[in-house]
Amino acid sequence: MNLIIDVGNSYVKLAVFESSALKYKETIALDFAIERINLLKEKYPSLKKAIISSVGKLKNEDVETISESFRIMILDSNAKLPFKNLYATPNTLGVDRIALVCASVEQFSNNNVLIIDAGTCITYDFITAVNEYLGGAISPGLRMRYKSLNNLTANLPLLESEIPKCIIGDSTNASMHSGVVNGILKEIDGVIEEYNRKYSDLTVILTGGDANFLSKQLKSSIFANSNFLLEGLNYILQFNSNE
């Protein structure tokens, strides 16, 4: 069994896989990560291996503590990967994007795949049917756009995400919802359309924290999978354990 540790700035996502089957997952505060990991070790005695994907602030002593109980892999740009990386600056490619591409390799091999991760930022990652990762795009996510309108202006409020009732906003709040949400939807649909024109038989995956909010409003045909990143991390661990 494998333990997946995906570390963000304030929270940690933990998951347990048996082969490719997800048995457990939760998101907890960073400060409670070690305590929870120790409990998982007791609950799942077969847990032997762990992968740490850290884009946040996991302390060195925490990593050492984890390594006492597991054979750990710390994911970085130098890891052995199941695809050809043609990114011009591979050392700058985020580990979250690497994991998403690996999930597509496992689940949609021999397909042209566009992975859209709608989180703090919206990332677009494209891998060809011949297993070549070409890159993609990064743009501001849903909350970032709302916060920018509030932070960079004098009078616009900070709003919670809301599906706009109409393209024409009849108030300041409604106008902001229309601008932010419809702007993202048009962006995503437009990017998918552009890829469809260039690549045949395109498979599109939508994941990330805002995937459920956005998926039902998109015109394009997509697969929504909230566990795609965790599945990719598990596959990387399996791939590197079979040397």
Coordinates of C-alpha atoms in Angstrom, one line a residue:
M1 CA 0.0 0.0 0.0
N2 CA 1.1 3.5 -0.8
L3 CA 0.8 6.8 1.2
I4 CA 0.4 10.0 -0.8
I5 CA 1.3 13.2 0.9
D6 CA 0.5 16.3 -1.1
V7 CA 1.6 19.4 0.9
G8 CA 0.2 22.8 0.2
N9 CA 0.9 26.1 2.0
S10 CA -1.6 25.6 4.8
Y11 CA -3.1 22.1 4.2
V12 CA -2.0 18.6 3.4
K13 CA -3.9 16.1 1.3
L14 CA -3.3 12.5 2.5
A15 CA -4.4 9.5 0.5
V16 CA -3.9 5.7 0.8
F17 CA -3.8 3.5 -2.3
E18 CA -3.8 -0.2 -2.7
S19 CA -2.4 -0.7 -6.1
S20 CA -4.4 1.8 -8.1
A21 CA -7.5 1.8 -5.8
L22 CA -8.0 4.8 -3.6
K23 CA -8.9 3.5 -0.1
Y24 CA -8.7 6.7 1.9
K25 CA -8.3 10.5 1.5
E26 CA -8.6 13.6 3.6
T27 CA -7.4 17.2 3.8
I28 CA -6.0 18.4 7.1
A29 CA -4.2 21.4 8.5
L30 CA -0.4 21.3 8.0
D31 CA 0.3 21.3 11.7
F32 CA -1.6 18.0 12.2
A33 CA 0.0 16.1 9.3
I34 CA 2.5 14.0 11.3
E35 CA -0.1 13.0 13.9
R36 CA -2.5 11.9 11.2
I37 CA 0.2 10.0 9.3
N38 CA 1.1 8.0 12.4
L39 CA -2.6 7.1 12.8
L40 CA -2.8 5.9 9.2
K41 CA 0.3 3.7 9.8
E42 CA -1.6 2.0 12.6
K43 CA -4.8 1.7 10.6
Y44 CA -3.1 0.3 7.5
P45 CA -0.2 -1.9 8.7
S46 CA 0.6 -2.7 5.0
L47 CA 1.6 0.9 4.3
K48 CA 5.3 0.7 3.4
K49 CA 6.0 3.4 0.8
A50 CA 5.2 7.1 0.6
I51 CA 5.6 9.9 -1.8
I52 CA 5.8 13.6 -0.7
S53 CA 4.8 16.3 -3.1
S54 CA 5.6 19.5 -1.4
V55 CA 4.7 22.9 -2.8
G56 CA 4.4 24.3 0.7
K57 CA 6.2 24.2 4.0
L58 CA 6.8 20.7 5.3
K59 CA 9.6 20.9 7.8
N60 CA 12.8 18.9 7.4
E61 CA 12.2 17.2 10.8
D62 CA 8.8 16.2 9.6
V63 CA 10.3 14.6 6.5
E64 CA 12.8 12.7 8.7
T65 CA 10.0 11.5 10.9
I66 CA 8.0 10.2 8.0
S67 CA 11.2 8.5 6.6
E68 CA 11.5 6.5 9.8
S69 CA 8.2 4.7 9.0
F70 CA 8.2 4.6 5.2
R71 CA 10.4 4.2 2.2
I72 CA 9.8 7.7 0.9
M73 CA 10.2 9.4 -2.5
I74 CA 10.3 13.2 -2.6
L75 CA 9.0 14.3 -6.0
D76 CA 11.0 16.9 -7.9
S77 CA 11.8 17.7 -11.5
N78 CA 14.6 15.1 -11.5
A79 CA 12.4 12.1 -10.8
K80 CA 12.1 9.3 -13.3
L81 CA 8.9 10.0 -15.3
P82 CA 6.8 7.9 -17.7
F83 CA 6.8 10.5 -20.4
K84 CA 9.2 12.5 -22.5
N85 CA 9.5 16.0 -21.1
L86 CA 9.9 18.6 -23.8
Y87 CA 9.3 21.6 -21.6
A88 CA 12.0 24.2 -22.3
T89 CA 12.6 24.7 -18.6
P90 CA 12.0 21.3 -17.0
N91 CA 13.5 22.3 -13.7
T92 CA 10.7 24.9 -13.3
L93 CA 7.8 22.6 -14.0
G94 CA 5.7 22.3 -10.8
V95 CA 5.4 18.9 -9.2
D96 CA 1.7 19.2 -9.2
R97 CA 1.7 19.6 -13.0
I98 CA 4.1 16.6 -13.3
A99 CA 1.7 14.5 -11.3
L100 CA -1.3 15.4 -13.4
V101 CA 0.5 14.5 -16.6
C102 CA 1.6 11.2 -15.1
A103 CA -2.1 10.4 -14.2
S104 CA -3.0 11.0 -17.9
V105 CA -0.2 8.7 -19.0
E106 CA -1.6 5.9 -16.8
Q107 CA -5.3 6.4 -17.6
F108 CA -5.3 7.7 -21.2
S109 CA -2.2 6.3 -22.9
N110 CA -2.0 6.8 -26.6
N111 CA -4.3 9.8 -26.5
N112 CA -3.8 13.5 -26.9
V113 CA -4.7 14.8 -23.5
L114 CA -5.3 18.3 -22.1
I115 CA -5.4 18.5 -18.3
I116 CA -7.0 21.6 -16.8
D117 CA -6.4 22.1 -13.1
A118 CA -8.7 24.7 -11.7
G119 CA -7.2 25.7 -8.4
T120 CA -5.4 28.8 -7.1
C121 CA -4.1 29.1 -10.6
I122 CA -5.6 27.5 -13.7
T123 CA -3.0 25.3 -15.3
Y124 CA -3.2 23.7 -18.7
D125 CA -0.9 20.8 -19.5
F126 CA -0.8 18.9 -22.8
I127 CA 0.7 15.5 -23.6
T128 CA 0.6 14.0 -27.1
A129 CA -0.6 10.5 -28.1
V130 CA 3.1 9.6 -28.6
N131 CA 3.8 10.4 -24.9
E132 CA 5.5 13.8 -25.3
Y133 CA 4.8 16.5 -22.8
L134 CA 4.8 19.9 -24.6
G135 CA 3.8 22.3 -21.9
G136 CA 0.6 24.4 -21.6
A137 CA -0.4 27.6 -19.9
I138 CA -1.0 29.2 -16.4
S139 CA -3.6 31.8 -15.7
P140 CA -5.3 33.3 -12.5
G141 CA -7.8 31.0 -10.8
L142 CA -11.3 31.8 -9.7
R143 CA -10.5 33.1 -6.1
M144 CA -7.4 35.0 -7.4
R145 CA -9.6 36.9 -9.8
Y146 CA -12.1 37.8 -7.2
K147 CA -9.4 38.9 -4.8
S148 CA -7.6 40.9 -7.5
L149 CA -10.8 42.9 -8.1
N150 CA -11.0 43.7 -4.4
N151 CA -7.3 44.3 -3.7
L152 CA -6.4 46.4 -6.7
T153 CA -9.5 48.7 -6.7
A154 CA -10.8 51.1 -4.2
N155 CA -14.5 50.2 -4.1
L156 CA -15.1 46.7 -5.4
P157 CA -16.0 44.2 -2.6
L158 CA -14.6 40.7 -2.1
L159 CA -17.2 38.2 -3.2
E160 CA -17.7 34.5 -2.8
S161 CA -17.9 32.5 -6.1
E162 CA -21.4 32.5 -7.5
I163 CA -22.9 31.3 -10.8
P164 CA -24.0 34.4 -12.7
K165 CA -27.7 34.6 -13.5
C166 CA -27.1 36.5 -16.7
I167 CA -24.3 37.7 -19.0
I168 CA -25.4 41.2 -18.3
G169 CA -24.8 42.2 -14.6
D170 CA -27.5 44.6 -13.3
S171 CA -25.5 45.5 -10.2
T172 CA -21.8 45.8 -9.2
N173 CA -21.9 42.3 -7.6
A174 CA -23.7 40.7 -10.5
S175 CA -21.2 42.4 -12.9
M176 CA -18.3 41.0 -11.0
H177 CA -19.7 37.5 -11.0
S178 CA -20.4 37.8 -14.7
G179 CA -16.9 39.0 -15.4
V180 CA -15.0 36.5 -13.3
V181 CA -17.0 33.3 -13.9
N182 CA -18.0 33.9 -17.5
G183 CA -14.5 35.1 -18.2
I184 CA -13.0 31.8 -16.9
L185 CA -15.6 29.7 -18.7
K186 CA -15.0 31.5 -22.0
E187 CA -11.2 31.1 -21.4
I188 CA -11.5 27.3 -20.8
D189 CA -13.9 26.7 -23.6
G190 CA -11.7 28.8 -25.9
V191 CA -8.5 26.9 -25.0
I192 CA -10.2 23.5 -25.5
E193 CA -11.5 24.7 -28.9
E194 CA -8.1 25.8 -30.0
Y195 CA -6.5 22.4 -29.0
N196 CA -9.3 20.6 -30.7
R197 CA -8.6 22.4 -34.0
K198 CA -4.9 21.4 -33.7
Y199 CA -5.1 17.9 -32.3
S200 CA -7.6 15.1 -33.2
D201 CA -9.2 12.8 -30.7
L202 CA -8.5 15.2 -27.8
T203 CA -9.3 14.0 -24.3
V204 CA -9.9 16.8 -21.7
I205 CA -9.6 16.3 -18.0
L206 CA -10.8 18.9 -15.5
T207 CA -9.6 18.7 -11.9
G208 CA -8.8 20.9 -9.0
G209 CA -10.7 22.6 -6.2
D210 CA -13.0 24.6 -8.6
A211 CA -13.6 21.7 -11.0
N212 CA -17.1 20.9 -9.7
F213 CA -18.2 24.5 -9.7
L214 CA -17.1 25.0 -13.3
S215 CA -17.7 21.6 -15.0
K216 CA -21.5 21.9 -15.3
Q217 CA -21.2 25.3 -16.9
L218 CA -18.7 24.4 -19.6
K219 CA -19.8 23.8 -23.2
S220 CA -17.0 21.5 -24.0
S221 CA -17.0 17.8 -23.4
I222 CA -14.7 17.0 -20.4
F223 CA -13.9 14.3 -17.8
A224 CA -14.1 15.8 -14.3
N225 CA -11.9 14.0 -11.8
S226 CA -11.2 15.5 -8.4
N227 CA -8.7 12.8 -7.5
F228 CA -6.5 13.1 -10.6
L229 CA -3.5 14.6 -8.9
L230 CA -3.5 12.0 -6.1
E231 CA -3.8 9.2 -8.7
G232 CA -0.9 10.7 -10.6
L233 CA 1.3 10.8 -7.5
N234 CA 0.4 7.2 -6.7
Y235 CA 1.4 6.2 -10.3
I236 CA 4.7 8.0 -10.0
L237 CA 5.5 6.1 -6.8
Q238 CA 4.6 2.8 -8.4
F239 CA 6.6 3.7 -11.6
N240 CA 9.7 4.4 -9.5
S241 CA 9.2 1.4 -7.3
N242 CA 9.3 -1.0 -10.3
E243 CA 12.9 -0.3 -11.3

